[in-house]
Amino acid sequence: LKEYMTRAVSASPEHPVLIDKFLDDAIEVDVDALGDGEQVIIGGIMEHIERAGVHSGDSACSLPPKSIHPDIQDEIRRHTVAIATALNVRGLMNVQFAVQGDNVFVLEVNPRASRTVPFVSKAIGVPLAKIAARIMVGKKLKDLGLTKEIVPKHVSVKEAVFPFNKFPGVDTLLGPEMKSTGEVMGIDDNFGIAFAKAQLGGGMRLPRRGKVFISVRDDDKVAATFVARKLYRIGFQIVATRGTAHCFEERQIPTEVVNKVQDGSPHIGDQIKSGEIAIVINTPEDTRSQADSYAIRRCALDYQVPYFTTMAGADAAADGIEFLLQCDFEVKALQDYEAPVLP
């Protein structure tokens, strides 16, 4: 905090620093909507895979939402309509929410098109930007044939694309600063396959067997246990550093213990380089472990091993792998998915 304050004051000494309350373990939600001054239509409700705290542009997201209760979704719809009506929005609007338990918080409202509009348009089969442009020159939603929210029967997953392989010194750890330079999407009948397709589109092929290395901070160990048990159940071997391995073994998950990089060879970096590790799941504990964690993540990137720096992302990957083991996915053209017919 002291470092951030020092940098902020030196960069702009005449302006105050805004400090927001952080919502721990909250799910972030993006909503794109259209308004014409009389009516508001929800374009899409997207649930972020990574928890609040990761920049919205870097987080994967699912449309329709993967885990948000329908009652909470209805509350989000009501808030969105109320905000758009109060602002008299004519065209596109984006609202970012955070869901913490049963509580819904509004993070920000943008009366404009957001970066998610192309994704939502492809997911629901409606050209939202074109409709918004027509509204801005006087058309009404009912004239354009859009009178209610379109909820697709399939699942669409958006994934961020990162340029880490072009910048050797950049850490792959996700945070509040946006690092992605592009996006891809995957579509299928279920979330797992759609997520796997999105990963493939972004250059990450999810393996179906092998060893999974897991090293996480204390706050993530409960979530890591669920992921480890899921991966072990579908045939993966679990490898972990001493602290994480102890947590798994207490919960009857067989685990191979491996040294951290700082503990000396043979360590996890050696196993990654030799091709023994199929997936890396790593969340750093604190500044003392940052260097070791960075070395692990960078090694995974350099040797093209799929890696995840959030437990939510790792859990989604486990779901994807589980579905891939049951059946391979089909490749279909975007036009083959059902889309409404608009005038």
CSV table of C-alpha atoms in Angstrom, one decimal:
chain,number,residue,atom,x,y,z
A,1,LEU,CA,0.0,0.0,0.0
A,2,LYS,CA,2.8,2.4,0.9
A,3,GLU,CA,4.5,1.7,-2.5
A,4,TYR,CA,1.2,2.4,-4.4
A,5,MET,CA,0.6,5.6,-2.5
A,6,THR,CA,4.1,6.8,-3.1
A,7,ARG,CA,3.8,6.2,-6.8
A,8,ALA,CA,0.3,7.8,-7.0
A,9,VAL,CA,1.4,10.9,-5.2
A,10,SER,CA,4.5,11.3,-7.3
A,11,ALA,CA,2.6,10.8,-10.5
A,12,SER,CA,-0.2,13.2,-9.6
A,13,PRO,CA,0.4,15.2,-6.4
A,14,GLU,CA,-2.6,17.5,-6.9
A,15,HIS,CA,-5.2,14.8,-7.2
A,16,PRO,CA,-6.7,12.6,-4.4
A,17,VAL,CA,-6.3,8.8,-4.3
A,18,LEU,CA,-9.5,6.8,-4.3
A,19,ILE,CA,-9.5,3.7,-2.1
A,20,ASP,CA,-12.3,1.2,-2.7
A,21,LYS,CA,-13.4,-1.7,-0.4
A,22,PHE,CA,-12.4,-5.0,-1.9
A,23,LEU,CA,-15.1,-7.7,-2.0
A,24,ASP,CA,-13.3,-10.9,-1.0
A,25,ASP,CA,-14.3,-14.0,-3.0
A,26,ALA,CA,-16.9,-12.2,-5.0
A,27,ILE,CA,-18.1,-13.2,-8.5
A,28,GLU,CA,-17.9,-10.4,-11.1
A,29,VAL,CA,-20.7,-10.1,-13.7
A,30,ASP,CA,-20.8,-8.1,-16.9
A,31,VAL,CA,-24.2,-7.1,-18.4
A,32,ASP,CA,-24.7,-5.6,-21.8
A,33,ALA,CA,-28.0,-4.0,-22.5
A,34,LEU,CA,-29.9,-1.9,-25.1
A,35,GLY,CA,-32.2,1.0,-24.3
A,36,ASP,CA,-34.3,3.2,-26.6
A,37,GLY,CA,-35.8,5.6,-24.1
A,38,GLU,CA,-38.9,3.5,-23.7
A,39,GLN,CA,-37.7,-0.1,-23.3
A,40,VAL,CA,-34.6,-1.8,-22.0
A,41,ILE,CA,-33.5,-5.2,-23.3
A,42,ILE,CA,-30.7,-7.3,-21.7
A,43,GLY,CA,-28.2,-8.4,-24.3
A,44,GLY,CA,-26.4,-10.9,-22.2
A,45,ILE,CA,-25.4,-11.7,-18.6
A,46,MET,CA,-21.8,-12.9,-18.3
A,47,GLU,CA,-20.3,-14.6,-15.3
A,48,HIS,CA,-16.6,-14.1,-14.9
A,49,ILE,CA,-14.6,-17.3,-14.3
A,50,GLU,CA,-11.9,-15.5,-12.3
A,51,ARG,CA,-13.0,-13.9,-9.1
A,52,ALA,CA,-13.3,-10.1,-8.6
A,53,GLY,CA,-9.8,-8.5,-8.4
A,54,VAL,CA,-8.7,-9.8,-11.8
A,55,HIS,CA,-9.2,-7.2,-14.5
A,56,SER,CA,-12.5,-7.8,-16.4
A,57,GLY,CA,-10.6,-7.8,-19.7
A,58,ASP,CA,-8.3,-10.6,-18.5
A,59,SER,CA,-11.0,-12.9,-17.0
A,60,ALA,CA,-12.7,-15.6,-18.9
A,61,CYS,CA,-16.5,-15.5,-18.8
A,62,SER,CA,-19.5,-17.6,-19.5
A,63,LEU,CA,-22.8,-16.7,-21.2
A,64,PRO,CA,-25.3,-17.8,-19.8
A,65,PRO,CA,-23.9,-17.7,-16.2
A,66,LYS,CA,-22.4,-20.9,-14.9
A,67,SER,CA,-23.2,-20.8,-11.2
A,68,ILE,CA,-25.2,-17.7,-10.3
A,69,HIS,CA,-28.7,-18.5,-8.9
A,70,PRO,CA,-31.6,-17.6,-11.2
A,71,ASP,CA,-33.0,-15.3,-8.4
A,72,ILE,CA,-29.7,-13.4,-8.4
A,73,GLN,CA,-29.8,-13.1,-12.2
A,74,ASP,CA,-33.3,-11.7,-12.0
A,75,GLU,CA,-32.1,-9.1,-9.4
A,76,ILE,CA,-29.2,-8.2,-11.8
A,77,ARG,CA,-31.8,-7.7,-14.6
A,78,ARG,CA,-33.9,-5.5,-12.5
A,79,HIS,CA,-31.0,-3.3,-11.5
A,80,THR,CA,-29.8,-3.0,-15.1
A,81,VAL,CA,-33.2,-2.0,-16.4
A,82,ALA,CA,-33.6,0.6,-13.5
A,83,ILE,CA,-30.2,2.1,-14.2
A,84,ALA,CA,-30.7,2.3,-18.0
A,85,THR,CA,-34.2,3.8,-17.5
A,86,ALA,CA,-32.9,6.4,-15.0
A,87,LEU,CA,-30.0,7.4,-17.3
A,88,ASN,CA,-32.4,7.5,-20.4
A,89,VAL,CA,-29.9,5.3,-22.3
A,90,ARG,CA,-30.4,5.3,-26.0
A,91,GLY,CA,-28.1,2.6,-27.4
A,92,LEU,CA,-25.7,0.3,-25.6
A,93,MET,CA,-24.9,0.2,-21.9
A,94,ASN,CA,-22.6,-2.0,-19.9
A,95,VAL,CA,-22.9,-2.6,-16.2
A,96,GLN,CA,-20.4,-4.5,-14.0
A,97,PHE,CA,-21.7,-6.2,-10.9
A,98,ALA,CA,-20.1,-8.1,-8.1
A,99,VAL,CA,-22.0,-11.0,-6.4
A,100,GLN,CA,-21.0,-11.9,-2.9
A,101,GLY,CA,-23.2,-14.5,-1.4
A,102,ASP,CA,-26.8,-13.2,-1.8
A,103,ASN,CA,-25.6,-9.5,-2.1
A,104,VAL,CA,-25.3,-7.7,-5.5
A,105,PHE,CA,-23.1,-4.7,-5.8
A,106,VAL,CA,-22.8,-2.3,-8.7
A,107,LEU,CA,-19.1,-1.8,-9.6
A,108,GLU,CA,-19.5,0.6,-12.5
A,109,VAL,CA,-21.9,1.7,-15.2
A,110,ASN,CA,-20.7,2.6,-18.7
A,111,PRO,CA,-23.4,4.2,-21.1
A,112,ARG,CA,-21.5,2.9,-24.2
A,113,ALA,CA,-20.5,-0.2,-26.0
A,114,SER,CA,-18.0,-2.3,-24.1
A,115,ARG,CA,-15.4,-4.8,-25.2
A,116,THR,CA,-17.9,-7.7,-24.6
A,117,VAL,CA,-20.3,-6.6,-27.2
A,118,PRO,CA,-18.8,-8.6,-30.1
A,119,PHE,CA,-18.7,-11.7,-27.9
A,120,VAL,CA,-22.4,-11.3,-26.8
A,121,SER,CA,-23.5,-10.6,-30.3
A,122,LYS,CA,-21.9,-13.8,-31.6
A,123,ALA,CA,-23.2,-15.8,-28.6
A,124,ILE,CA,-26.9,-14.7,-29.0
A,125,GLY,CA,-26.8,-14.2,-32.8
A,126,VAL,CA,-27.9,-10.6,-32.7
A,127,PRO,CA,-25.8,-7.6,-34.0
A,128,LEU,CA,-26.0,-5.4,-30.9
A,129,ALA,CA,-23.8,-2.6,-32.3
A,130,LYS,CA,-25.9,-2.4,-35.5
A,131,ILE,CA,-29.2,-2.2,-33.5
A,132,ALA,CA,-27.6,0.4,-31.1
A,133,ALA,CA,-26.6,2.6,-34.1
A,134,ARG,CA,-30.2,2.4,-35.4
A,135,ILE,CA,-31.6,3.3,-32.0
A,136,MET,CA,-29.3,6.4,-31.9
A,137,VAL,CA,-30.8,7.7,-35.1
A,138,GLY,CA,-34.4,7.3,-33.9
A,139,LYS,CA,-35.5,3.7,-34.2
A,140,LYS,CA,-37.2,1.8,-31.4
A,141,LEU,CA,-36.4,-1.7,-30.2
A,142,LYS,CA,-39.9,-3.0,-31.2
A,143,ASP,CA,-39.4,-1.6,-34.7
A,144,LEU,CA,-36.1,-3.6,-35.0
A,145,GLY,CA,-37.8,-6.9,-33.8
A,146,LEU,CA,-36.0,-7.1,-30.5
A,147,THR,CA,-38.6,-7.1,-27.7
A,148,LYS,CA,-37.2,-9.5,-25.1
A,149,GLU,CA,-33.9,-10.9,-23.8
A,150,ILE,CA,-32.5,-13.7,-26.0
A,151,VAL,CA,-31.2,-16.6,-23.8
A,152,PRO,CA,-29.2,-19.0,-26.0
A,153,LYS,CA,-29.6,-22.8,-25.7
A,154,HIS,CA,-25.9,-23.3,-26.0
A,155,VAL,CA,-23.0,-22.1,-23.7
A,156,SER,CA,-20.4,-19.5,-24.9
A,157,VAL,CA,-17.1,-18.9,-23.1
A,158,LYS,CA,-14.9,-16.0,-23.8
A,159,GLU,CA,-11.2,-16.3,-23.0
A,160,ALA,CA,-8.5,-13.7,-23.0
A,161,VAL,CA,-5.3,-14.0,-25.1
A,162,PHE,CA,-2.1,-12.9,-23.6
A,163,PRO,CA,1.2,-11.9,-25.3
A,164,PHE,CA,3.4,-13.4,-22.5
A,165,ASN,CA,5.5,-15.4,-25.0
A,166,LYS,CA,6.5,-12.1,-26.7
A,167,PHE,CA,7.7,-10.5,-23.4
A,168,PRO,CA,10.1,-12.7,-21.5
A,169,GLY,CA,10.2,-10.6,-18.3
A,170,VAL,CA,6.4,-10.2,-17.8
A,171,ASP,CA,4.7,-12.3,-15.0
A,172,THR,CA,1.8,-14.4,-16.1
A,173,LEU,CA,0.0,-13.8,-12.8
A,174,LEU,CA,-3.4,-12.1,-13.3
A,175,GLY,CA,-4.4,-9.0,-11.3
A,176,PRO,CA,-6.1,-5.6,-11.5
A,177,GLU,CA,-3.9,-4.4,-14.4
A,178,MET,CA,-5.1,-5.6,-17.8
A,179,LYS,CA,-2.5,-7.7,-19.6
A,180,SER,CA,-4.4,-9.4,-22.4
A,181,THR,CA,-4.3,-8.2,-26.1
A,182,GLY,CA,-7.1,-10.2,-27.6
A,183,GLU,CA,-10.0,-12.6,-27.0
A,184,VAL,CA,-11.3,-15.9,-28.3
A,185,MET,CA,-14.6,-17.8,-27.7
A,186,GLY,CA,-15.8,-21.4,-27.5
A,187,ILE,CA,-19.4,-22.5,-28.0
A,188,ASP,CA,-20.9,-25.9,-27.2
A,189,ASP,CA,-23.9,-27.4,-25.5
A,190,ASN,CA,-22.2,-27.5,-22.0
A,191,PHE,CA,-19.8,-25.3,-20.1
A,192,GLY,CA,-16.9,-27.8,-19.9
A,193,ILE,CA,-16.5,-28.3,-23.7
A,194,ALA,CA,-17.1,-24.6,-24.4
A,195,PHE,CA,-14.3,-23.8,-22.0
A,196,ALA,CA,-12.0,-26.4,-23.5
A,197,LYS,CA,-12.7,-24.9,-27.0
A,198,ALA,CA,-11.9,-21.4,-25.8
A,199,GLN,CA,-8.6,-22.6,-24.3
A,200,LEU,CA,-7.7,-24.3,-27.5
A,201,GLY,CA,-8.6,-21.1,-29.4
A,202,GLY,CA,-6.2,-19.2,-27.1
A,203,GLY,CA,-3.4,-21.6,-27.8
A,204,MET,CA,-3.8,-23.9,-24.7
A,205,ARG,CA,-4.7,-27.5,-25.4
A,206,LEU,CA,-6.0,-29.2,-22.2
A,207,PRO,CA,-4.3,-32.5,-21.6
A,208,ARG,CA,-6.4,-35.6,-20.8
A,209,ARG,CA,-3.8,-37.5,-18.7
A,210,GLY,CA,-0.5,-36.9,-16.8
A,211,LYS,CA,0.8,-35.2,-13.7
A,212,VAL,CA,-0.7,-32.0,-12.3
A,213,PHE,CA,1.5,-29.7,-10.2
A,214,ILE,CA,-0.3,-27.7,-7.6
A,215,SER,CA,1.2,-25.1,-5.3
A,216,VAL,CA,-1.2,-22.6,-3.8
A,217,ARG,CA,-1.4,-20.0,-1.0
A,218,ASP,CA,-3.1,-20.9,2.2
A,219,ASP,CA,-6.3,-19.1,1.3
A,220,ASP,CA,-6.7,-21.3,-1.8
A,221,LYS,CA,-6.0,-24.7,-0.2
A,222,VAL,CA,-9.7,-25.6,0.4
A,223,ALA,CA,-10.5,-24.8,-3.3
A,224,ALA,CA,-7.4,-26.5,-4.4
A,225,THR,CA,-8.5,-29.7,-2.6
A,226,PHE,CA,-11.7,-29.9,-4.6
A,227,VAL,CA,-9.8,-29.4,-7.9
A,228,ALA,CA,-7.1,-31.9,-6.9
A,229,ARG,CA,-9.7,-34.5,-5.9
A,230,LYS,CA,-11.6,-33.9,-9.2
A,231,LEU,CA,-8.4,-34.3,-11.3
A,232,TYR,CA,-7.3,-37.4,-9.3
A,233,ARG,CA,-10.7,-39.0,-9.8
A,234,ILE,CA,-10.5,-38.7,-13.6
A,235,GLY,CA,-7.0,-40.2,-13.7
A,236,PHE,CA,-4.4,-37.5,-13.1
A,237,GLN,CA,-1.5,-37.9,-10.7
A,238,ILE,CA,-1.1,-35.0,-8.2
A,239,VAL,CA,2.3,-33.4,-7.6
A,240,ALA,CA,2.6,-30.6,-5.0
A,241,THR,CA,5.1,-28.7,-2.9
A,242,ARG,CA,5.4,-29.7,0.8
A,243,GLY,CA,2.7,-27.5,2.3
A,244,THR,CA,0.1,-28.1,-0.3
A,245,ALA,CA,0.9,-31.8,-0.4
A,246,HIS,CA,0.4,-32.1,3.4
A,247,CYS,CA,-3.1,-30.5,3.0
A,248,PHE,CA,-4.0,-33.0,0.2
A,249,GLU,CA,-2.7,-36.0,2.1
A,250,GLU,CA,-4.8,-35.0,5.2
A,251,ARG,CA,-7.8,-35.3,2.9
A,252,GLN,CA,-6.8,-38.7,1.5
A,253,ILE,CA,-5.6,-37.4,-1.9
A,254,PRO,CA,-2.4,-39.3,-2.9
A,255,THR,CA,0.3,-36.7,-3.7
A,256,GLU,CA,3.9,-36.8,-4.8
A,257,VAL,CA,6.0,-34.2,-3.0
A,258,VAL,CA,8.4,-32.1,-5.0
A,259,ASN,CA,10.9,-29.4,-4.1
A,260,LYS,CA,10.3,-25.7,-4.7
A,261,VAL,CA,12.8,-24.1,-7.1
A,262,GLN,CA,14.5,-22.3,-4.1
A,263,ASP,CA,15.0,-25.7,-2.4
A,264,GLY,CA,17.4,-26.9,-5.1
A,265,SER,CA,17.4,-29.7,-7.6
A,266,PRO,CA,15.6,-31.9,-8.2
A,267,HIS,CA,12.8,-29.4,-8.1
A,268,ILE,CA,9.5,-28.6,-9.9
A,269,GLY,CA,11.3,-26.6,-12.6
A,270,ASP,CA,13.3,-29.7,-13.6
A,271,GLN,CA,10.1,-31.8,-13.9
A,272,ILE,CA,8.5,-29.2,-16.1
A,273,LYS,CA,11.5,-29.0,-18.4
A,274,SER,CA,11.7,-32.8,-18.7
A,275,GLY,CA,8.0,-33.0,-19.8
A,276,GLU,CA,6.8,-34.8,-16.7
A,277,ILE,CA,4.2,-32.1,-15.8
A,278,ALA,CA,1.0,-31.8,-17.9
A,279,ILE,CA,-0.7,-28.9,-16.0
A,280,VAL,CA,0.6,-26.2,-13.6
A,281,ILE,CA,-1.7,-24.6,-11.0
A,282,ASN,CA,0.0,-21.9,-9.0
A,283,THR,CA,-1.1,-19.1,-6.8
A,284,PRO,CA,1.6,-17.2,-4.8
A,285,GLU,CA,1.5,-16.8,-1.0
A,286,ASP,CA,3.3,-13.5,-0.4
A,287,THR,CA,6.3,-11.5,-1.5
A,288,ARG,CA,8.7,-14.1,-0.1
A,289,SER,CA,7.4,-16.8,-2.5
A,290,GLN,CA,6.9,-14.4,-5.5
A,291,ALA,CA,10.3,-15.2,-7.0
A,292,ASP,CA,9.8,-18.9,-6.7
A,293,SER,CA,6.2,-18.7,-8.1
A,294,TYR,CA,7.3,-16.5,-11.0
A,295,ALA,CA,10.0,-19.0,-11.9
A,296,ILE,CA,7.5,-21.8,-12.0
A,297,ARG,CA,4.9,-19.9,-14.1
A,298,ARG,CA,7.6,-18.7,-16.5
A,299,CYS,CA,9.0,-22.2,-16.9
A,300,ALA,CA,5.5,-23.5,-17.7
A,301,LEU,CA,5.0,-20.8,-20.3
A,302,ASP,CA,8.4,-21.4,-21.9
A,303,TYR,CA,7.8,-25.2,-22.2
A,304,GLN,CA,4.2,-24.7,-23.3
A,305,VAL,CA,2.6,-26.4,-20.3
A,306,PRO,CA,-1.0,-25.3,-19.6
A,307,TYR,CA,-1.0,-23.2,-16.4
A,308,PHE,CA,-3.6,-21.5,-14.2
A,309,THR,CA,-3.0,-18.7,-11.7
A,310,THR,CA,-6.5,-18.7,-10.2
A,311,MET,CA,-8.4,-21.6,-8.6
A,312,ALA,CA,-11.6,-20.6,-10.5
A,313,GLY,CA,-9.7,-21.0,-13.7
A,314,ALA,CA,-8.2,-24.3,-12.6
A,315,ASP,CA,-11.7,-25.6,-11.6
A,316,ALA,CA,-13.1,-24.6,-15.0
A,317,ALA,CA,-10.3,-26.5,-16.7
A,318,ALA,CA,-10.9,-29.6,-14.6
A,319,ASP,CA,-14.6,-29.5,-15.7
A,320,GLY,CA,-13.4,-29.1,-19.3
A,321,ILE,CA,-11.1,-32.1,-19.1
A,322,GLU,CA,-13.7,-34.2,-17.5
A,323,PHE,CA,-16.1,-33.6,-20.4
A,324,LEU,CA,-13.3,-34.2,-22.9
A,325,LEU,CA,-12.7,-37.6,-21.4
A,326,GLN,CA,-16.4,-38.5,-21.9
A,327,CYS,CA,-16.6,-37.3,-25.5
A,328,ASP,CA,-14.7,-35.3,-28.1
A,329,PHE,CA,-16.2,-32.0,-29.2
A,330,GLU,CA,-17.8,-31.2,-32.5
A,331,VAL,CA,-16.7,-28.3,-34.7
A,332,LYS,CA,-19.6,-26.3,-36.1
A,333,ALA,CA,-19.9,-23.0,-37.9
A,334,LEU,CA,-21.1,-20.1,-35.9
A,335,GLN,CA,-24.1,-19.9,-38.4
A,336,ASP,CA,-25.1,-23.4,-37.5
A,337,TYR,CA,-26.2,-22.3,-34.0
A,338,GLU,CA,-29.7,-21.1,-33.6
A,339,ALA,CA,-30.2,-17.4,-34.0
A,340,PRO,CA,-33.3,-15.2,-33.9
A,341,VAL,CA,-34.5,-13.7,-37.2
A,342,LEU,CA,-34.6,-9.9,-37.0
A,343,PRO,CA,-36.0,-7.5,-39.7
